[in-house]
CSV table of C-alpha atoms in Angstrom, one decimal:
chain,number,residue,atom,x,y,z
A,300,MET,CA,131.9,64.8,88.5
A,301,PHE,CA,132.0,68.5,89.3
A,302,THR,CA,130.2,71.0,87.0
A,303,SER,CA,130.7,74.7,87.5
A,304,LEU,CA,127.3,75.5,86.1
A,305,ALA,CA,125.1,77.9,88.2
A,306,ILE,CA,121.5,77.6,87.3
A,307,PRO,CA,118.3,79.7,87.9
A,308,GLU,CA,116.3,76.5,88.6
A,309,LEU,CA,116.3,76.3,92.4
A,310,PRO,CA,115.9,73.3,94.7
A,311,GLN,CA,112.8,73.4,97.0
A,312,GLU,CA,114.6,72.8,100.3
A,313,LEU,CA,115.6,75.8,102.4
A,314,TYR,CA,118.1,75.6,105.2
A,315,LEU,CA,119.5,77.6,108.1
A,316,SER,CA,123.0,78.9,107.3
A,317,ASP,CA,124.6,77.0,110.2
A,318,THR,CA,123.0,73.8,108.9
A,319,VAL,CA,124.8,74.4,105.6
A,320,ARG,CA,128.1,75.3,107.2
A,321,GLN,CA,128.2,72.2,109.4
A,322,GLY,CA,126.6,69.9,106.8
A,323,GLU,CA,129.1,70.8,104.0
A,324,LYS,CA,132.0,69.8,106.3
A,325,ARG,CA,130.4,66.5,107.1
A,326,VAL,CA,129.6,65.7,103.5
A,327,ALA,CA,133.0,66.8,102.2
A,328,LYS,CA,134.7,64.5,104.8
A,329,LEU,CA,132.3,61.7,103.8
A,330,LEU,CA,133.1,62.1,100.1
A,331,GLY,CA,136.8,62.7,100.7
A,332,ILE,CA,136.8,66.2,99.2
A,333,PRO,CA,139.1,68.8,100.8
A,334,MET,CA,137.3,72.0,101.9
A,335,TYR,CA,139.7,74.1,99.8
A,336,GLU,CA,138.4,72.1,96.7
A,337,LEU,CA,134.9,73.4,97.6
A,338,MET,CA,136.2,76.9,97.7
A,339,GLU,CA,137.7,76.4,94.2
A,340,ARG,CA,134.4,75.1,92.9
A,341,ALA,CA,132.5,78.0,94.4
A,342,GLY,CA,134.9,80.4,92.7
A,343,GLU,CA,134.6,78.6,89.4
A,344,SER,CA,130.8,78.7,89.6
A,345,VAL,CA,130.8,82.4,90.0
A,346,PHE,CA,133.3,82.9,87.2
A,347,SER,CA,131.2,80.8,84.9
A,348,VAL,CA,128.3,83.2,85.6
A,349,ILE,CA,130.6,86.1,84.6
A,350,GLN,CA,131.6,84.3,81.4
A,351,GLN,CA,128.0,83.3,80.4
A,352,ARG,CA,125.9,86.3,81.5
A,353,TYR,CA,128.4,89.2,81.4
A,354,GLU,CA,130.6,88.3,78.5
A,355,HIS,CA,131.0,92.0,77.5
A,356,CYS,CA,132.5,92.8,80.9
A,357,ARG,CA,136.3,92.6,80.8
A,358,ARG,CA,137.3,94.9,83.7
A,359,ILE,CA,136.2,93.4,87.0
A,360,LEU,CA,136.4,94.7,90.6
A,361,VAL,CA,136.5,91.9,93.2
A,362,VAL,CA,135.8,93.0,96.7
A,363,THR,CA,136.9,90.5,99.4
A,364,GLY,CA,136.6,90.2,103.2
A,365,THR,CA,138.7,88.2,105.5
A,366,GLY,CA,136.6,85.1,105.7
A,367,ASN,CA,135.8,82.2,103.4
A,368,ASN,CA,133.5,84.3,101.4
A,369,GLY,CA,136.5,86.5,100.6
A,370,GLY,CA,138.5,83.3,99.8
A,371,ASP,CA,135.8,82.5,97.1
A,372,GLY,CA,136.4,86.0,95.8
A,373,TYR,CA,140.1,85.4,95.5
A,374,VAL,CA,139.5,82.3,93.5
A,375,VAL,CA,137.2,84.3,91.1
A,376,ALA,CA,139.8,87.1,90.8
A,377,ARG,CA,142.6,84.5,90.0
A,378,LEU,CA,140.5,82.8,87.4
A,379,ALA,CA,139.6,86.1,85.8
A,380,LEU,CA,143.2,87.2,85.8
A,381,MET,CA,144.4,84.0,84.2
A,382,SER,CA,141.6,84.4,81.5
A,383,GLY,CA,142.9,87.8,80.4
A,384,TYR,CA,140.5,90.0,82.4
A,385,LYS,CA,141.7,93.3,83.9
A,386,VAL,CA,141.2,92.6,87.6
A,387,THR,CA,141.1,95.1,90.5
A,388,LEU,CA,140.9,93.6,94.0
A,389,TRP,CA,139.9,95.5,97.1
A,390,GLN,CA,140.6,93.9,100.4
A,391,VAL,CA,138.2,94.9,103.2
A,392,GLY,CA,139.9,94.3,106.5
A,393,SER,CA,143.5,93.4,107.3
A,394,SER,CA,145.0,90.6,105.2
A,395,GLN,CA,146.7,89.5,108.4
A,396,LYS,CA,143.2,88.2,109.6
A,397,ILE,CA,142.9,85.9,106.6
A,398,SER,CA,143.6,82.3,107.4
A,399,GLY,CA,143.1,78.7,106.4
A,400,ASP,CA,141.6,78.0,102.9
A,401,ALA,CA,141.0,81.7,102.3
A,402,LYS,CA,144.7,82.4,102.9
A,403,SER,CA,145.6,79.7,100.3
A,404,ALA,CA,143.3,81.3,97.8
A,405,GLU,CA,144.8,84.8,98.5
A,406,GLN,CA,148.4,83.4,98.0
A,407,LEU,CA,147.5,81.7,94.7
A,408,PHE,CA,146.0,85.0,93.5
A,409,LEU,CA,149.2,86.8,94.3
A,410,SER,CA,151.3,84.1,92.8
A,411,ALA,CA,149.3,84.5,89.5
A,412,GLY,CA,150.4,88.2,89.4
A,413,GLY,CA,147.4,89.7,91.2
A,414,LYS,CA,147.6,92.8,93.3
A,415,VAL,CA,145.7,93.7,96.4
A,416,GLN,CA,144.5,97.3,97.1
A,417,GLU,CA,142.7,99.0,99.8
A,418,PRO,CA,139.1,100.1,99.0
A,419,ASN,CA,138.7,103.5,97.3
A,420,PHE,CA,136.0,106.1,97.9
A,421,GLU,CA,134.5,105.4,94.5
A,422,VAL,CA,134.4,102.7,91.8
A,423,ASP,CA,136.5,103.7,88.8
A,424,ASP,CA,134.6,104.4,85.6
A,425,SER,CA,136.6,101.8,83.7
A,426,ILE,CA,135.1,98.9,85.8
A,427,ASP,CA,132.4,96.8,84.0
A,428,LEU,CA,131.4,94.4,86.8
A,429,ILE,CA,131.7,94.1,90.6
A,430,VAL,CA,132.0,90.8,92.5
A,431,ASP,CA,130.9,91.1,96.1
A,432,GLY,CA,132.8,88.7,98.5
A,433,ILE,CA,133.0,90.9,101.6
A,434,LEU,CA,130.7,89.1,104.1
A,435,GLY,CA,129.2,85.6,104.0
A,436,THR,CA,126.5,83.6,105.8
A,437,GLY,CA,128.3,83.8,109.2
A,438,LEU,CA,127.2,87.4,109.6
A,439,THR,CA,124.8,87.9,112.5
A,440,GLY,CA,125.5,91.2,114.2
A,441,LYS,CA,125.5,94.8,113.0
A,442,LEU,CA,128.0,95.7,110.3
A,443,ARG,CA,131.2,97.6,111.2
A,444,ALA,CA,131.4,101.2,109.9
A,445,TYR,CA,134.3,100.4,107.5
A,446,ALA,CA,132.4,97.6,105.8
A,447,GLU,CA,129.3,99.7,105.6
A,448,SER,CA,131.2,102.5,103.9
A,449,VAL,CA,132.6,100.2,101.3
A,450,ILE,CA,129.2,98.7,100.6
A,451,THR,CA,127.8,102.2,100.2
A,452,THR,CA,130.5,102.9,97.6
A,453,LEU,CA,129.6,99.8,95.7
A,454,ASN,CA,125.9,100.6,95.8
A,455,LYS,CA,126.6,104.1,94.3
A,456,SER,CA,128.2,102.5,91.2
A,457,SER,CA,126.1,101.8,88.1
A,458,CYS,CA,128.0,98.6,87.5
A,459,PRO,CA,126.2,95.2,87.8
A,460,VAL,CA,127.0,93.3,90.9
A,461,ILE,CA,127.3,89.6,91.5
A,462,SER,CA,127.2,88.6,95.2
A,463,ILE,CA,129.0,85.4,96.3
A,464,ASP,CA,126.6,83.1,98.3
A,465,VAL,CA,124.8,86.1,100.0
A,466,PRO,CA,124.7,89.9,99.4
A,467,SER,CA,127.1,91.4,102.0
A,468,GLY,CA,125.1,92.8,104.9
A,469,LEU,CA,122.1,90.5,104.6
A,470,ASP,CA,121.1,88.0,107.3
A,471,SER,CA,121.0,84.7,105.4
A,472,ASP,CA,118.6,83.2,108.0
A,473,THR,CA,115.9,86.0,108.1
A,474,GLY,CA,116.4,88.1,105.0
A,475,ARG,CA,116.7,91.3,107.0
A,476,GLN,CA,119.4,93.9,106.5
A,477,LEU,CA,122.1,94.0,109.3
A,478,GLY,CA,123.1,97.5,108.1
A,479,THR,CA,123.9,98.8,104.6
A,480,THR,CA,123.5,95.8,102.3
A,481,VAL,CA,124.9,95.2,98.8
A,482,LYS,CA,122.2,95.5,96.1
A,483,ALA,CA,123.1,92.7,93.8
A,484,ASN,CA,122.0,92.0,90.2
A,485,ALA,CA,122.6,88.3,90.8
A,486,THR,CA,123.5,86.1,93.8
A,487,VAL,CA,125.2,82.7,93.3
A,488,THR,CA,124.6,80.6,96.3
A,489,PHE,CA,126.2,77.2,97.0
A,490,ILE,CA,125.4,73.7,98.1
A,491,ALA,CA,121.9,74.5,99.5
A,492,LEU,CA,119.5,77.4,99.6
A,493,LYS,CA,119.7,79.6,102.7
A,494,ARG,CA,116.2,80.5,103.8
A,495,GLY,CA,116.9,84.2,104.2
A,496,LEU,CA,117.6,84.7,100.5
A,497,VAL,CA,113.9,84.4,99.5
A,498,THR,CA,111.9,86.6,101.9
A,499,ALA,CA,111.8,90.1,103.5
A,500,GLN,CA,114.4,92.6,102.4
A,501,ALA,CA,116.4,89.9,100.6
A,502,ARG,CA,113.9,90.3,97.7
A,503,SER,CA,115.3,93.8,97.1
A,504,HIS,CA,119.0,92.9,97.4
A,505,VAL,CA,119.5,89.3,96.0
A,506,GLY,CA,118.6,90.1,92.4
A,507,GLU,CA,118.4,86.9,90.3
A,508,LEU,CA,119.1,83.9,92.6
A,509,LEU,CA,121.3,81.3,91.0
A,510,PHE,CA,122.2,77.9,92.5
A,511,ALA,CA,125.5,76.0,92.3
A,512,GLY,CA,125.4,72.6,94.1
A,513,LEU,CA,129.2,72.2,93.7
A,514,SER,CA,128.4,68.5,93.0
A,515,ILE,CA,127.7,67.8,96.7
A,516,ASP,CA,124.2,69.2,96.9
A,517,ARG,CA,122.5,65.8,96.6
A,518,ALA,CA,124.6,64.2,99.3
A,519,PHE,CA,124.1,67.3,101.5
A,520,ALA,CA,120.3,67.1,101.1
A,521,TYR,CA,120.3,63.4,101.9
A,522,HIS,CA,122.1,64.0,105.2
A,523,SER,CA,120.4,67.3,106.2
A,524,ALA,CA,116.8,68.2,107.1
A,525,PRO,CA,115.4,71.4,105.6
A,526,ASN,CA,113.9,74.2,107.7
A,527,ALA,CA,111.4,75.3,105.1
A,528,LEU,CA,110.4,74.7,101.4
A,529,LEU,CA,110.4,77.0,98.4
A,530,THR,CA,107.6,76.8,95.8
A,531,SER,CA,107.9,76.8,92.0
A,532,SER,CA,105.5,76.5,89.2
A,533,ARG,CA,105.7,72.7,89.6
A,534,TRP,CA,103.6,73.0,92.7
A,535,LEU,CA,100.6,73.5,90.5
A,536,ASP,CA,100.8,69.8,89.7
A,537,ARG,CA,99.0,69.4,93.0
A,538,LEU,CA,95.8,70.9,91.6
A,539,LYS,CA,93.0,68.4,91.1
A,540,VAL,CA,91.8,67.5,87.6
A,541,ARG,CA,88.1,68.5,87.1
A,542,ALA,CA,85.8,65.6,86.3
A,543,GLN,CA,84.1,66.0,82.9
A,544,ASP,CA,80.8,64.9,84.4
A,545,SER,CA,80.9,67.4,87.3
A,546,HIS,CA,78.2,70.1,87.9
A,547,LYS,CA,78.2,73.4,89.8
A,548,GLY,CA,77.4,71.6,93.1
A,549,SER,CA,80.6,69.6,92.7
A,550,HIS,CA,82.9,72.5,93.2
A,551,GLY,CA,81.8,74.0,96.5
A,552,ARG,CA,79.5,76.6,97.8
A,553,LEU,CA,81.4,79.7,99.1
A,554,LEU,CA,80.0,82.4,101.3
A,555,VAL,CA,81.8,85.8,101.3
A,556,VAL,CA,81.0,87.9,104.3
A,557,GLY,CA,82.2,91.5,104.1
A,558,GLY,CA,81.6,94.6,102.0
A,559,GLY,CA,80.6,97.0,104.8
A,560,ASP,CA,79.2,100.4,104.0
A,561,GLY,CA,81.3,102.0,101.3
A,562,MET,CA,83.5,98.9,100.9
A,563,SER,CA,81.7,96.7,98.3
A,564,GLY,CA,84.9,96.6,96.2
A,565,ALA,CA,86.7,94.3,98.6
A,566,ALA,CA,83.8,91.8,98.7
A,567,TYR,CA,83.6,92.0,94.9
A,568,LEU,CA,87.3,91.3,94.4
A,569,ALA,CA,87.3,88.3,96.8
A,570,ALA,CA,84.1,86.9,95.2
A,571,ALA,CA,85.3,87.4,91.6
A,572,ALA,CA,88.6,85.8,92.5
A,573,SER,CA,86.9,82.8,94.0
A,574,LEU,CA,84.8,82.3,90.8
A,575,ARG,CA,87.9,82.6,88.6
A,576,SER,CA,89.5,79.9,90.8
A,577,GLY,CA,86.7,77.5,90.1
A,578,THR,CA,84.1,77.9,92.9
A,579,GLY,CA,80.8,76.3,91.7
A,580,LEU,CA,78.4,78.5,93.6
A,581,LEU,CA,79.0,81.8,95.4
A,582,ALA,CA,76.9,83.8,97.8
A,583,SER,CA,77.8,87.1,99.5
A,584,ILE,CA,76.5,88.7,102.6
A,585,VAL,CA,77.2,92.5,102.5
A,586,HIS,CA,76.0,95.7,104.1
A,587,GLN,CA,72.6,96.8,102.6
A,588,SER,CA,74.3,99.7,100.9
A,589,SER,CA,76.7,97.3,99.1
A,590,CYS,CA,74.0,95.0,97.7
A,591,PHE,CA,73.4,97.0,94.5
A,592,PRO,CA,77.1,97.6,93.7
A,593,MET,CA,77.8,93.9,94.2
A,594,ARG,CA,74.9,92.7,92.1
A,595,SER,CA,75.9,95.1,89.3
A,596,LEU,CA,79.6,94.1,89.4
A,597,LEU,CA,79.1,90.4,89.7
A,598,PRO,CA,75.8,89.0,88.4
A,599,GLU,CA,77.0,85.4,89.0
A,600,ALA,CA,76.9,86.0,92.8
A,601,MET,CA,73.9,85.6,95.0
A,602,VAL,CA,74.0,88.8,97.0
A,603,SER,CA,72.0,89.4,100.3
A,604,ASP,CA,72.2,91.6,103.3
A,605,VAL,CA,72.9,90.4,106.8
A,606,GLU,CA,69.4,89.2,107.4
A,607,GLN,CA,70.1,86.1,105.4
A,608,LEU,CA,73.4,85.3,107.1
A,609,SER,CA,72.1,82.4,109.2
A,610,GLU,CA,70.5,80.8,106.2
A,611,ARG,CA,73.7,81.1,104.1
A,612,LEU,CA,75.9,79.7,106.9
A,613,GLU,CA,73.8,76.6,106.7
A,614,TRP,CA,74.1,76.5,102.9
A,615,CYS,CA,77.9,77.0,102.3
A,616,THR,CA,80.8,74.7,102.4
A,617,SER,CA,83.4,77.4,103.1
A,618,ILE,CA,83.5,81.0,104.2
A,619,CYS,CA,85.6,84.1,103.4
A,620,VAL,CA,85.1,86.6,106.2
A,621,GLY,CA,86.6,90.0,106.7
A,622,VAL,CA,87.1,91.5,103.2
A,623,GLY,CA,85.9,95.1,103.6
A,624,LEU,CA,84.0,94.0,106.7
A,625,SER,CA,84.6,97.3,108.6
A,626,ARG,CA,85.5,97.9,112.2
A,627,LEU,CA,82.1,99.3,113.0
A,628,ASP,CA,79.2,97.5,114.8
A,629,TRP,CA,77.9,96.0,111.6
A,630,GLY,CA,81.2,94.3,110.9
A,631,LYS,CA,81.6,93.2,114.5
A,632,ASN,CA,78.1,91.6,114.6
A,633,ALA,CA,78.7,89.8,111.3
A,634,TYR,CA,82.0,88.5,112.4
A,635,GLU,CA,80.6,87.2,115.7
A,636,ALA,CA,77.7,85.5,113.9
A,637,VAL,CA,80.1,83.7,111.7
A,638,MET,CA,82.4,82.6,114.5
A,639,SER,CA,79.6,81.5,116.8
A,640,ARG,CA,77.6,79.6,114.2
A,641,ALA,CA,80.2,78.3,111.9
A,642,TYR,CA,83.4,78.0,114.0
A,643,ASP,CA,84.4,74.7,112.6
A,644,MET,CA,83.5,75.5,109.0
A,645,PRO,CA,86.5,75.8,106.6
A,646,LYS,CA,87.2,79.5,106.3
A,647,VAL,CA,89.6,82.3,105.5
A,648,ILE,CA,89.8,85.2,107.9
A,649,ASP,CA,91.2,88.3,106.3
A,650,ALA,CA,91.5,92.1,106.6
A,651,ASP,CA,88.9,93.5,109.2
A,652,GLY,CA,88.1,89.9,110.2
A,653,LEU,CA,91.7,89.8,111.6
A,654,TYR,CA,91.0,93.0,113.6
A,655,TRP,CA,88.0,91.3,115.2
A,656,LEU,CA,90.0,88.1,115.7
A,657,ALA,CA,92.6,90.2,117.6
A,658,GLN,CA,89.8,91.3,120.0
A,659,ASP,CA,88.3,87.8,120.3
A,660,ASP,CA,88.6,85.7,123.4
A,661,LEU,CA,89.2,82.3,121.9
A,662,ASP,CA,89.6,80.5,125.2
A,663,ALA,CA,92.8,79.0,123.8
A,664,ARG,CA,90.7,77.0,121.3
A,665,PRO,CA,92.3,76.3,117.9
A,666,ILE,CA,90.4,77.8,115.0
A,667,GLU,CA,89.5,74.6,113.2
A,668,ASN,CA,89.9,74.4,109.4
A,669,THR,CA,90.9,78.1,109.2
A,670,VAL,CA,93.4,80.1,107.2
A,671,ILE,CA,94.4,83.6,108.4
A,672,THR,CA,96.0,85.9,105.9
A,673,PRO,CA,97.7,88.9,107.7
A,674,HIS,CA,100.0,91.4,106.1
A,675,PRO,CA,102.9,92.5,108.4
A,676,GLY,CA,100.7,95.3,110.0
A,677,GLU,CA,97.9,92.9,110.8
A,678,ALA,CA,100.4,90.3,112.1
A,679,ALA,CA,101.8,92.9,114.5
A,680,MET,CA,98.3,93.6,115.7
A,681,LEU,CA,97.6,89.9,116.2
A,682,LEU,CA,100.9,89.4,118.1
A,683,ASN,CA,100.7,92.7,120.0
A,684,CYS,CA,104.1,93.8,118.7
A,685,SER,CA,105.5,96.3,116.1
A,686,VAL,CA,105.8,95.8,112.3
A,687,LYS,CA,109.5,96.1,112.7
A,688,ASP,CA,109.4,93.1,115.1
A,689,VAL,CA,107.4,91.1,112.6
A,690,GLU,CA,109.7,91.8,109.7
A,691,ALA,CA,112.9,91.3,111.7
A,692,ASP,CA,112.3,87.6,111.5
A,693,ARG,CA,109.3,86.6,109.4
A,694,TYR,CA,109.9,82.9,110.1
A,695,LEU,CA,109.7,83.4,113.8
A,696,SER,CA,106.7,85.6,113.4
A,697,ILE,CA,104.7,83.1,111.5
A,698,LYS,CA,105.7,80.4,114.0
A,699,LYS,CA,104.3,82.6,116.8
A,700,LEU,CA,101.0,83.2,114.8
A,701,CYS,CA,100.5,79.5,114.3
A,702,GLN,CA,101.2,78.8,118.0
A,703,LYS,CA,98.8,81.5,119.2
A,704,TYR,CA,95.9,80.8,116.9
A,705,ARG,CA,96.6,77.2,116.0
A,706,CYS,CA,95.6,77.5,112.4
A,707,VAL,CA,97.2,77.8,109.0
A,708,THR,CA,98.8,81.2,108.5
A,709,VAL,CA,99.7,83.1,105.4
A,710,LEU,CA,102.1,85.9,106.3
A,711,LYS,CA,101.9,88.2,103.2
A,712,GLY,CA,104.7,90.3,101.9
A,713,ALA,CA,107.9,90.0,99.8
A,714,GLY,CA,108.4,86.3,100.0
A,715,THR,CA,105.0,85.3,101.4
A,716,LEU,CA,105.3,82.6,104.1
A,717,ILE,CA,102.7,79.8,104.6
A,718,SER,CA,102.7,77.5,107.7
A,719,ASP,CA,100.6,75.2,109.7
A,720,GLY,CA,103.0,75.3,112.6
A,721,HIS,CA,104.8,72.1,111.4
A,722,LYS,CA,105.7,72.9,107.7
A,723,THR,CA,106.7,76.3,106.4
A,724,VAL,CA,106.6,77.2,102.7
A,725,VAL,CA,107.9,80.3,101.0
A,726,CYS,CA,106.1,81.5,97.8
A,727,HIS,CA,108.8,82.3,95.3
A,728,ALA,CA,106.5,84.0,92.8
A,729,GLY,CA,105.1,87.5,92.9
A,730,ASN,CA,106.4,91.1,92.2
A,731,ALA,CA,106.3,94.6,93.5
A,732,GLY,CA,103.3,95.5,91.3
A,733,MET,CA,101.2,93.6,93.9
A,734,ALA,CA,101.8,96.4,96.4
A,735,THR,CA,98.4,97.9,95.8
A,736,GLY,CA,95.0,98.0,97.5
A,737,GLY,CA,92.7,95.0,97.0
A,738,MET,CA,95.4,92.5,96.2
A,739,GLY,CA,94.9,90.7,99.5
A,740,ASP,CA,91.1,90.5,98.8
A,741,VAL,CA,91.9,88.6,95.6
A,742,LEU,CA,94.2,86.2,97.5
A,743,ALA,CA,91.5,85.6,100.2
A,744,GLY,CA,89.1,84.7,97.4
A,745,VAL,CA,91.5,82.3,95.7
A,746,ILE,CA,92.2,80.4,99.0
A,747,SER,CA,88.6,80.4,100.0
A,748,SER,CA,87.7,78.9,96.6
A,749,LEU,CA,90.1,76.1,97.1
A,750,LEU,CA,88.7,75.4,100.5
A,751,ALA,CA,85.2,75.2,99.1
A,752,GLN,CA,86.5,72.7,96.5
A,753,GLY,CA,87.6,70.4,99.2
A,754,TYR,CA,91.3,71.2,99.6
A,755,GLN,CA,92.8,71.0,103.1
A,756,PRO,CA,93.6,74.4,104.7
A,757,ILE,CA,97.4,74.0,104.3
A,758,GLU,CA,97.0,72.9,100.7
A,759,ALA,CA,94.5,75.7,99.9
A,760,ALA,CA,96.9,78.3,101.5
A,761,ILE,CA,99.9,77.1,99.6
A,762,LEU,CA,98.3,76.6,96.2
A,763,GLY,CA,96.2,79.8,96.6
A,764,SER,CA,99.4,81.9,97.3
A,765,VAL,CA,101.2,80.3,94.4
A,766,ILE,CA,98.3,80.8,91.9
A,767,HIS,CA,97.8,84.4,93.1
A,768,SER,CA,101.4,85.4,92.8
A,769,MET,CA,101.9,83.6,89.5
A,770,ALA,CA,98.8,85.4,88.2
A,771,ALA,CA,100.4,88.8,89.2
A,772,ASP,CA,103.6,87.8,87.4
A,773,HIS,CA,101.7,86.8,84.3
A,774,ASN,CA,99.9,90.2,84.2
A,775,ALA,CA,103.2,92.1,84.9
A,776,ASN,CA,105.0,90.2,82.1
A,777,THR,CA,102.3,91.5,79.7
A,778,TYR,CA,101.6,95.0,81.0
A,779,GLY,CA,104.4,95.8,83.5
A,780,GLN,CA,104.4,96.1,87.3
A,781,VAL,CA,103.6,99.7,87.8
A,782,GLY,CA,99.9,100.5,87.6
A,783,MET,CA,98.8,96.9,88.2
A,784,MET,CA,95.3,96.9,89.9
A,785,ALA,CA,93.9,94.0,91.9
A,786,SER,CA,91.2,93.5,89.4
A,787,ASP,CA,93.8,93.1,86.6
A,788,VAL,CA,94.9,89.9,88.2
A,789,LEU,CA,91.5,88.2,88.0
A,790,GLY,CA,91.8,87.1,84.4
A,791,SER,CA,95.3,86.0,85.0
A,792,VAL,CA,94.1,83.8,87.9
A,793,ARG,CA,92.0,81.8,85.4
A,794,HIS,CA,95.0,81.6,83.0
A,795,ILE,CA,97.3,80.2,85.7
A,796,ILE,CA,94.8,77.8,87.3
A,797,ASN,CA,94.1,76.3,83.8
A,798,ARG,CA,97.9,75.7,83.3
A,799,LEU,CA,97.8,77.5,79.9
A,800,ASP,CA,101.5,78.2,80.0
A,801,ASP,CA,102.3,74.4,80.2
């Protein structure tokens, strides 16, 4: 039985757009559902969002293209018109190019008394809500100038915007802009989640992502293999329950190697985050000038200079190397000591550690039991390309990083990706307040802590990313995003890892 409900609770499977396009045809045929019926259901789902979330909006501008996305828009326009809404419809592109099911939807709209107009240079002040149905998931190349001009007009309006399936101008496989892109307040996507809606520039254009399965989503998922997975708070169910008879030695011994001259703060943030994440014992090897600040900031840590590195490498069960390490000789020597004496030890390589990794001759060896945590700039350095290249297709970039270094990779950014080369996961938590110095050090500490506690690298990377991002969301919900510091997240890490919101 079909339900038009579009919900904020998202499935975890992510797909390539072509997989969805081909799969929906197969499933519709299998279930005996005409493709036009799916178009009607899509339009009904979007209209239900208008009725439930924008009940005060009675004057709607629907902007349609010439493809099936535009056909969905015509269904929305007809349903609104028949429900007493004042509907204005802009057709982008010649109506003579409309065919198939989209043509049927257009004719039904006209039969219901609807009128089609050419786009104007501005949105009329009387309009309460805009529905974007210009371009769909089939878009791959650069936008044409006419479509871009219309999208620019929509973006100038102060009206809320609902995008149908994908914001027009966005690549639904990569999340990058293919030109000027609609900035939606909400996007209603159908049947299955397209992987480009949850990472990269999509995070600034999708708005609230709502899902409508059109009552064929389960059948589609049964017959189609996902390309990646999307996290939710439910993923925290994978955390281990702490035994009531455990002691400090039961929860790992972590060694943080970093804190070069003048950069004790990075080592502190990673160390404190690891303790807040449950590490039993923590030691830190830092530059001599950083010993006193570290001891003052974190009395729970055992702090030493590099003379005790060999001893601590024998002592620890996991390592976090690179946070504030520096690109000077001291940092190089510390990095090389770790990699030569503890190559197979579970570890996180972050920040300046990634700089030294990029210079390292690994002899094509995999970095056993290792998680690397580059941001786009560091990923570009590791892949010897530009940041633009990395961000153009983050899924391809993380695949290349896994292939080159043969270890678990966390590609940070809007919609952080985690992969071991076989499974790719997108962290759906996090917010713009995290764009501040030291936040990556906290993440490195959380992941390192989980490694110390016995989690496998891919588990530690996924759970660490989720805990870190959810902690930032918890802090932002209390104090706001702007002004968030990395140290603000430390207390929230403890809150999240203890499941206090459950």
